[in-house]
Amino acid sequence: MLLSLVLHMYSLRCVLPAAVLLGTAPTYVLAWGAWRLLSALLPARFYQAVDDRLYCIYQSMVLFFFENYTGVQILLYGDLPKNKENIIYLANHQCTVDWIVADMLAVRQGALGHVRYVLKDGLKWLPLYGCYFSQHGGVYVRRSAKFNEKEMRKKLQSYTRAGTPMYLVIFPEGTRYNPDLTKVISASQAFAAQEGLAVLQHVLTPRVKATHVAFDSMKDYLDAVYDVTVAFEGTVDGKGQRKEAPSMFEFLCKECPKIHIHVDRIDKRDVPAEQAHMRRWLHERFEVKDKLLIEFYDSLDPERRNKFPGKSVHSKLSLMKTLPSLLILSGLTAGLLVTETGRKLYVKTWIYGTLIGCLWVSIKA
């Protein structure tokens, strides 16, 4: 009985965040849709500026739950600039929280509204969000032979011509690293060996296509590439072996005490432009990540485990950057739900917004 109560209370820790994050989605889409219509006859830069501001408000609310609510400590290593830049963000991928980590860095540079993602094609079918991510500047891509380089290049170049601020997040591994999926890891390592590349232990062999197209399309517009390596503390089992990184559900249940984030800022002049050379360069960057993660998980010295080499800075996010957004979106949502007309509009937004969004992405994205 007591155990059941404890488990029940444990699961409730993520109910409030999930309810608010999902519950405010129709409100956000309604606000964005209204601005999309009002700005139809205005220059694209006006639409984009307000859209970025709206996105910043929503993602600030997300960060309220993932940072302030969970109490997670953010430890930064390396050289994250204080000012916003136009960048490509390259990171290792191990769980859904990786998307939030990009927000955590962007908000500390005043660039939260400028975050855009290169996403798996299947994510475009997400209710409401799938369509909106594309509208905000996200790019949906398919793997291998189905990769549509022309469409990605066209979209990114349209944003650079419009002067759209760019914080483009790419996970070059193409899928998450999960130590329990030994077949995926073995296949990745076998491919690296076959191609004459270094075999990696704690990351998968990176794919170069999306990174190359993004860099080639925006090289005259970018300031730098951020090489980001992320490790979640508490992802080691009783035998000292690495285990799966926390899901969003587990993270919101406060299962991760610290996130270690190592940032290398690479000037765009130091990134090779040709795809063959970039492929080698990208793999070398992942070799660096692998060495950092080997130190984090496998160091023979217990004092050096659970941290990256070098000095770290504990970066705390102020409530003043997140709480106002939570209050605004929650208040607007509550205002909709207290009237019968508002409730009908809310439900119709979920239903018709999802259907129209799926129709749109099936044609355009």
Short mmCIF file of C-alpha atoms in Angstrom, two decimals:
data_model
loop_
_atom_site.label_atom_id
_atom_site.label_comp_id
_atom_site.label_asym_id
_atom_site.label_seq_id
_atom_site.Cartn_x
_atom_site.Cartn_y
_atom_site.Cartn_z
CA MET A 1 0.00 0.00 0.00
CA LEU A 2 2.74 2.42 1.01
CA LEU A 3 4.80 1.46 -2.04
CA SER A 4 1.80 2.09 -4.30
CA LEU A 5 1.31 5.52 -2.73
CA VAL A 6 4.99 6.38 -3.23
CA LEU A 7 4.87 5.30 -6.87
CA HIS A 8 1.67 7.29 -7.38
CA MET A 9 3.20 10.44 -5.88
CA TYR A 10 6.31 9.89 -7.99
CA SER A 11 4.31 9.75 -11.21
CA LEU A 12 2.37 12.91 -10.26
CA ARG A 13 5.58 14.94 -10.37
CA CYS A 14 5.38 15.10 -14.15
CA VAL A 15 1.59 15.45 -14.43
CA LEU A 16 1.52 19.22 -13.81
CA PRO A 17 4.29 20.04 -16.32
CA ALA A 18 2.78 17.73 -18.95
CA ALA A 19 -0.70 19.17 -18.42
CA VAL A 20 0.50 22.76 -18.78
CA LEU A 21 2.84 22.14 -21.72
CA LEU A 22 0.21 20.23 -23.70
CA GLY A 23 -2.71 22.27 -22.42
CA THR A 24 -1.29 25.58 -23.61
CA ALA A 25 -0.50 24.29 -27.11
CA PRO A 26 -3.87 25.30 -28.66
CA THR A 27 -3.57 28.76 -27.09
CA TYR A 28 -0.14 29.19 -28.58
CA VAL A 29 -1.24 27.98 -32.01
CA LEU A 30 -4.22 30.36 -31.94
CA ALA A 31 -1.95 33.30 -31.13
CA TRP A 32 0.53 32.29 -33.82
CA GLY A 33 -2.24 31.68 -36.38
CA ALA A 34 -3.74 35.11 -35.73
CA TRP A 35 -0.36 36.75 -36.29
CA ARG A 36 0.23 34.64 -39.42
CA LEU A 37 -2.99 36.00 -40.94
CA LEU A 38 -2.41 39.59 -39.83
CA SER A 39 1.13 39.61 -41.23
CA ALA A 40 0.24 38.02 -44.57
CA LEU A 41 0.65 41.31 -46.44
CA LEU A 42 3.69 42.47 -44.50
CA PRO A 43 7.35 41.81 -45.39
CA ALA A 44 8.52 38.39 -44.19
CA ARG A 45 10.96 39.89 -41.69
CA PHE A 46 8.07 41.37 -39.67
CA TYR A 47 6.33 38.03 -39.44
CA GLN A 48 9.57 36.29 -38.48
CA ALA A 49 10.46 38.81 -35.77
CA VAL A 50 7.13 38.38 -33.98
CA ASP A 51 7.11 34.61 -34.55
CA ASP A 52 10.54 34.39 -32.92
CA ARG A 53 9.22 36.38 -29.98
CA LEU A 54 6.19 34.10 -29.61
CA TYR A 55 8.44 31.05 -29.80
CA CYS A 56 10.69 32.55 -27.13
CA ILE A 57 7.67 32.93 -24.82
CA TYR A 58 6.59 29.32 -25.29
CA GLN A 59 10.07 27.86 -24.91
CA SER A 60 10.71 30.00 -21.83
CA MET A 61 7.70 28.28 -20.27
CA VAL A 62 9.19 24.92 -21.29
CA LEU A 63 12.43 25.88 -19.56
CA PHE A 64 10.54 26.84 -16.40
CA PHE A 65 9.61 23.20 -15.99
CA PHE A 66 12.84 21.63 -17.26
CA GLU A 67 15.14 23.88 -15.22
CA ASN A 68 13.37 25.80 -12.45
CA TYR A 69 10.82 23.10 -11.57
CA THR A 70 13.21 20.14 -11.72
CA GLY A 71 16.03 22.03 -10.01
CA VAL A 72 18.61 20.46 -12.34
CA GLN A 73 22.09 21.93 -12.16
CA ILE A 74 23.56 23.07 -15.49
CA LEU A 75 27.35 22.80 -15.60
CA LEU A 76 28.97 24.54 -18.58
CA TYR A 77 32.45 23.75 -19.89
CA GLY A 78 34.35 25.32 -22.77
CA ASP A 79 33.59 28.55 -24.55
CA LEU A 80 29.92 29.47 -24.88
CA PRO A 81 29.76 33.11 -26.06
CA LYS A 82 27.53 35.48 -24.09
CA ASN A 83 26.13 37.16 -27.19
CA LYS A 84 23.85 35.59 -29.82
CA GLU A 85 25.32 34.51 -33.15
CA ASN A 86 24.14 32.83 -36.33
CA ILE A 87 25.32 29.28 -35.80
CA ILE A 88 24.95 25.59 -36.53
CA TYR A 89 24.67 23.56 -33.32
CA LEU A 90 26.10 20.02 -33.59
CA ALA A 91 25.52 17.71 -30.64
CA ASN A 92 25.50 14.07 -29.61
CA HIS A 93 22.00 12.61 -29.39
CA GLN A 94 20.85 10.27 -26.63
CA CYS A 95 17.29 11.24 -25.59
CA THR A 96 14.41 13.64 -26.21
CA VAL A 97 15.76 16.02 -23.55
CA ASP A 98 18.58 16.87 -25.99
CA TRP A 99 16.14 19.22 -27.75
CA ILE A 100 15.65 21.09 -24.47
CA VAL A 101 19.40 21.30 -23.86
CA ALA A 102 19.71 23.37 -27.04
CA ASP A 103 17.13 25.76 -25.55
CA MET A 104 19.12 25.89 -22.31
CA LEU A 105 22.16 27.19 -24.14
CA ALA A 106 20.23 29.51 -26.45
CA VAL A 107 18.40 31.27 -23.59
CA ARG A 108 21.74 32.08 -21.99
CA GLN A 109 22.72 33.93 -25.18
CA GLY A 110 19.42 35.71 -25.70
CA ALA A 111 18.77 33.56 -28.77
CA LEU A 112 15.92 31.32 -27.60
CA GLY A 113 13.47 32.51 -30.25
CA HIS A 114 15.98 31.80 -33.00
CA VAL A 115 16.30 28.05 -32.32
CA ARG A 116 15.31 25.95 -35.33
CA TYR A 117 15.78 22.21 -35.79
CA VAL A 118 16.69 19.68 -38.42
CA LEU A 119 14.16 16.95 -37.59
CA LYS A 120 13.33 13.39 -38.58
CA ASP A 121 10.63 13.37 -41.22
CA GLY A 122 8.24 11.33 -39.05
CA LEU A 123 8.01 14.14 -36.45
CA LYS A 124 6.08 16.33 -38.88
CA TRP A 125 2.94 14.36 -37.95
CA LEU A 126 3.00 15.56 -34.33
CA PRO A 127 -0.37 17.19 -33.51
CA LEU A 128 -0.09 21.00 -33.81
CA TYR A 129 3.67 21.03 -33.21
CA GLY A 130 4.62 19.21 -36.43
CA CYS A 131 3.26 21.91 -38.70
CA TYR A 132 4.42 24.77 -36.49
CA PHE A 133 8.06 23.61 -36.28
CA SER A 134 8.21 23.74 -40.07
CA GLN A 135 6.63 27.21 -40.11
CA HIS A 136 9.17 28.40 -37.55
CA GLY A 137 12.06 27.36 -39.77
CA GLY A 138 12.56 23.71 -38.93
CA VAL A 139 13.62 21.33 -41.68
CA TYR A 140 12.29 17.77 -41.93
CA VAL A 141 14.72 15.30 -43.48
CA ARG A 142 14.69 11.65 -44.46
CA ARG A 143 17.64 9.32 -44.20
CA SER A 144 20.02 8.08 -46.90
CA ALA A 145 18.72 8.00 -50.47
CA LYS A 146 15.43 9.69 -49.54
CA PHE A 147 17.23 12.80 -48.27
CA ASN A 148 15.91 15.82 -50.18
CA GLU A 149 18.96 18.05 -50.39
CA LYS A 150 17.33 20.50 -52.81
CA GLU A 151 14.39 21.29 -50.52
CA MET A 152 16.59 21.74 -47.47
CA ARG A 153 18.96 24.03 -49.34
CA LYS A 154 16.07 26.07 -50.76
CA LYS A 155 14.49 26.60 -47.34
CA LEU A 156 17.69 27.57 -45.56
CA GLN A 157 18.74 29.97 -48.32
CA SER A 158 15.35 31.67 -48.15
CA TYR A 159 15.95 32.36 -44.46
CA THR A 160 19.43 33.73 -45.01
CA ARG A 161 18.19 36.03 -47.79
CA ALA A 162 15.55 37.37 -45.39
CA GLY A 163 18.17 37.94 -42.68
CA THR A 164 16.47 35.50 -40.29
CA PRO A 165 18.55 34.87 -37.13
CA MET A 166 19.71 31.25 -37.18
CA TYR A 167 20.42 28.85 -34.32
CA LEU A 168 20.13 25.62 -36.31
CA VAL A 169 20.24 22.45 -34.22
CA ILE A 170 21.48 19.24 -35.89
CA PHE A 171 22.11 15.81 -34.37
CA PRO A 172 24.43 14.23 -36.97
CA GLU A 173 24.12 10.69 -35.58
CA GLY A 174 20.61 10.56 -37.06
CA THR A 175 19.23 8.54 -34.16
CA ARG A 176 19.70 8.33 -30.41
CA TYR A 177 22.60 6.54 -28.76
CA ASN A 178 21.14 3.96 -26.38
CA PRO A 179 23.64 1.55 -24.72
CA ASP A 180 20.90 -1.11 -24.58
CA LEU A 181 20.59 -1.16 -28.40
CA THR A 182 23.76 -3.11 -29.00
CA LYS A 183 22.87 -3.99 -32.61
CA VAL A 184 22.60 -0.32 -33.56
CA ILE A 185 25.93 0.46 -31.90
CA SER A 186 27.66 -2.56 -33.50
CA ALA A 187 26.35 -1.62 -36.95
CA SER A 188 27.57 1.95 -36.51
CA GLN A 189 31.00 0.78 -35.39
CA ALA A 190 31.23 -1.74 -38.25
CA PHE A 191 30.41 1.00 -40.76
CA ALA A 192 33.14 3.25 -39.33
CA ALA A 193 35.71 0.43 -39.51
CA GLN A 194 34.67 -0.37 -43.08
CA GLU A 195 35.15 3.27 -44.10
CA GLY A 196 38.54 3.52 -42.42
CA LEU A 197 37.24 5.83 -39.67
CA ALA A 198 37.92 5.63 -35.95
CA VAL A 199 35.50 3.34 -34.11
CA LEU A 200 33.54 5.28 -31.47
CA GLN A 201 32.32 3.93 -28.12
CA HIS A 202 29.90 6.46 -26.60
CA VAL A 203 28.51 8.09 -29.75
CA LEU A 204 27.37 6.76 -33.11
CA THR A 205 29.15 7.38 -36.40
CA PRO A 206 27.89 10.79 -37.60
CA ARG A 207 26.19 11.32 -40.97
CA VAL A 208 27.43 14.32 -42.92
CA LYS A 209 24.64 15.16 -45.40
CA ALA A 210 22.46 17.49 -43.34
CA THR A 211 25.47 19.23 -41.78
CA HIS A 212 27.09 19.77 -45.17
CA VAL A 213 23.94 21.10 -46.83
CA ALA A 214 23.26 23.43 -43.90
CA PHE A 215 26.80 24.80 -43.81
CA ASP A 216 27.09 25.11 -47.58
CA SER A 217 23.74 26.92 -47.80
CA MET A 218 24.56 29.41 -45.04
CA LYS A 219 28.36 29.65 -44.91
CA ASP A 220 28.40 33.35 -45.85
CA TYR A 221 25.75 34.08 -43.21
CA LEU A 222 27.02 32.03 -40.28
CA ASP A 223 29.39 33.18 -37.55
CA ALA A 224 30.39 29.80 -36.16
CA VAL A 225 29.63 26.16 -35.49
CA TYR A 226 29.02 25.07 -31.90
CA ASP A 227 30.28 21.55 -31.17
CA VAL A 228 28.25 20.55 -28.11
CA THR A 229 28.77 17.43 -26.00
CA VAL A 230 26.13 16.55 -23.40
CA ALA A 231 26.20 14.08 -20.52
CA PHE A 232 23.42 13.46 -18.00
CA GLU A 233 24.58 12.69 -14.49
CA GLY A 234 22.97 9.61 -12.96
CA THR A 235 23.13 7.53 -16.15
CA VAL A 236 25.39 4.84 -14.70
CA ASP A 237 24.05 1.60 -13.22
CA GLY A 238 25.22 -0.21 -10.09
CA LYS A 239 27.94 -2.01 -12.05
CA GLY A 240 29.41 1.24 -13.32
CA GLN A 241 28.04 0.75 -16.85
CA ARG A 242 26.41 3.51 -18.84
CA LYS A 243 22.63 3.24 -19.05
CA GLU A 244 19.94 4.92 -21.14
CA ALA A 245 19.61 8.70 -20.76
CA PRO A 246 16.39 10.02 -19.15
CA SER A 247 13.25 10.52 -21.20
CA MET A 248 11.30 13.76 -20.84
CA PHE A 249 8.93 11.96 -18.45
CA GLU A 250 11.81 10.75 -16.25
CA PHE A 251 13.53 14.12 -16.40
CA LEU A 252 10.40 15.95 -15.23
CA CYS A 253 10.19 13.42 -12.39
CA LYS A 254 13.53 14.92 -11.28
CA GLU A 255 15.66 11.86 -12.02
CA CYS A 256 18.60 13.86 -13.38
CA PRO A 257 20.49 15.98 -10.82
CA LYS A 258 22.98 17.57 -13.24
CA ILE A 259 23.56 18.13 -16.95
CA HIS A 260 27.16 18.56 -18.08
CA ILE A 261 27.48 20.55 -21.32
CA HIS A 262 30.78 21.05 -23.12
CA VAL A 263 30.87 23.69 -25.88
CA ASP A 264 33.58 24.21 -28.49
CA ARG A 265 33.03 27.30 -30.62
CA ILE A 266 34.51 26.71 -34.06
CA ASP A 267 34.91 29.67 -36.38
CA LYS A 268 33.30 29.02 -39.76
CA ARG A 269 36.67 29.59 -41.47
CA ASP A 270 37.94 26.43 -39.77
CA VAL A 271 35.16 24.24 -41.17
CA PRO A 272 35.98 22.53 -44.52
CA ALA A 273 33.49 23.34 -47.27
CA GLU A 274 33.84 20.23 -49.47
CA GLN A 275 31.66 17.31 -48.42
CA ALA A 276 34.45 14.71 -48.46
CA HIS A 277 36.65 16.87 -46.25
CA MET A 278 33.75 17.81 -44.01
CA ARG A 279 32.93 14.16 -43.51
CA ARG A 280 36.40 13.54 -42.13
CA TRP A 281 36.25 16.74 -40.06
CA LEU A 282 32.86 15.84 -38.59
CA HIS A 283 34.07 12.38 -37.61
CA GLU A 284 37.10 13.94 -35.94
CA ARG A 285 34.78 16.21 -33.96
CA PHE A 286 32.88 13.11 -32.81
CA GLU A 287 36.16 11.51 -31.81
CA VAL A 288 36.64 14.49 -29.49
CA LYS A 289 33.14 13.95 -28.10
CA ASP A 290 33.87 10.28 -27.59
CA LYS A 291 37.04 11.05 -25.61
CA LEU A 292 35.10 13.46 -23.40
CA LEU A 293 32.41 10.86 -22.74
CA ILE A 294 34.97 8.10 -22.11
CA GLU A 295 36.47 10.37 -19.45
CA PHE A 296 32.99 11.03 -18.03
CA TYR A 297 31.85 7.39 -17.88
CA ASP A 298 34.96 5.20 -17.91
CA SER A 299 37.83 7.08 -16.29
CA LEU A 300 39.96 4.82 -14.11
CA ASP A 301 40.22 7.66 -11.60
CA PRO A 302 36.90 7.91 -9.67
CA GLU A 303 37.60 11.62 -9.06
CA ARG A 304 37.50 12.29 -12.79
CA ARG A 305 34.25 10.47 -13.50
CA ASN A 306 30.89 12.26 -13.83
CA LYS A 307 32.48 15.41 -15.16
CA PHE A 308 34.31 16.66 -18.22
CA PRO A 309 37.97 17.74 -18.12
CA GLY A 310 38.57 21.39 -17.38
CA LYS A 311 36.79 24.05 -15.40
CA SER A 312 33.01 24.08 -15.15
CA VAL A 313 30.63 26.94 -14.39
CA HIS A 314 27.33 26.33 -12.58
CA SER A 315 24.85 28.35 -14.64
CA LYS A 316 21.51 29.05 -12.97
CA LEU A 317 18.53 30.31 -14.97
CA SER A 318 16.63 33.17 -13.34
CA LEU A 319 12.91 32.72 -12.69
CA MET A 320 12.41 36.15 -14.23
CA LYS A 321 13.27 34.64 -17.62
CA THR A 322 10.72 31.84 -17.39
CA LEU A 323 7.93 32.53 -14.91
CA PRO A 324 6.33 35.46 -16.84
CA SER A 325 5.89 33.22 -19.89
CA LEU A 326 4.25 30.51 -17.76
CA LEU A 327 1.84 33.06 -16.29
CA ILE A 328 0.99 34.58 -19.69
CA LEU A 329 0.25 31.30 -21.47
CA SER A 330 -1.50 29.71 -18.49
CA GLY A 331 -3.61 32.83 -17.99
CA LEU A 332 -4.64 32.98 -21.65
CA THR A 333 -5.51 29.28 -21.62
CA ALA A 334 -7.56 29.64 -18.45
CA GLY A 335 -9.36 32.59 -20.03
CA LEU A 336 -10.33 30.39 -22.98
CA LEU A 337 -11.54 27.54 -20.83
CA VAL A 338 -13.81 29.52 -18.50
CA THR A 339 -16.35 30.29 -21.25
CA GLU A 340 -18.33 27.89 -23.40
CA THR A 341 -17.29 29.69 -26.59
CA GLY A 342 -13.65 29.55 -25.52
CA ARG A 343 -13.85 25.83 -24.74
CA LYS A 344 -15.35 25.11 -28.17
CA LEU A 345 -12.61 27.14 -29.84
CA TYR A 346 -9.99 25.32 -27.76
CA VAL A 347 -11.26 21.86 -28.74
CA LYS A 348 -11.68 22.84 -32.40
CA THR A 349 -8.10 24.10 -32.45
CA TRP A 350 -6.86 20.72 -31.22
CA ILE A 351 -8.94 18.83 -33.79
CA TYR A 352 -8.92 21.04 -36.88
CA GLY A 353 -5.47 22.47 -36.18
CA THR A 354 -4.06 18.96 -36.15
CA LEU A 355 -5.91 17.91 -39.31
CA ILE A 356 -5.00 21.07 -41.25
CA GLY A 357 -1.41 20.84 -39.99
CA CYS A 358 -1.07 17.22 -41.13
CA LEU A 359 -2.53 18.13 -44.52
CA TRP A 360 -0.13 21.04 -44.86
CA VAL A 361 3.01 19.09 -43.97
CA SER A 362 2.00 16.24 -46.28
CA ILE A 363 2.09 18.73 -49.15
CA LYS A 364 4.77 21.21 -48.16
CA ALA A 365 7.15 19.76 -45.57
#
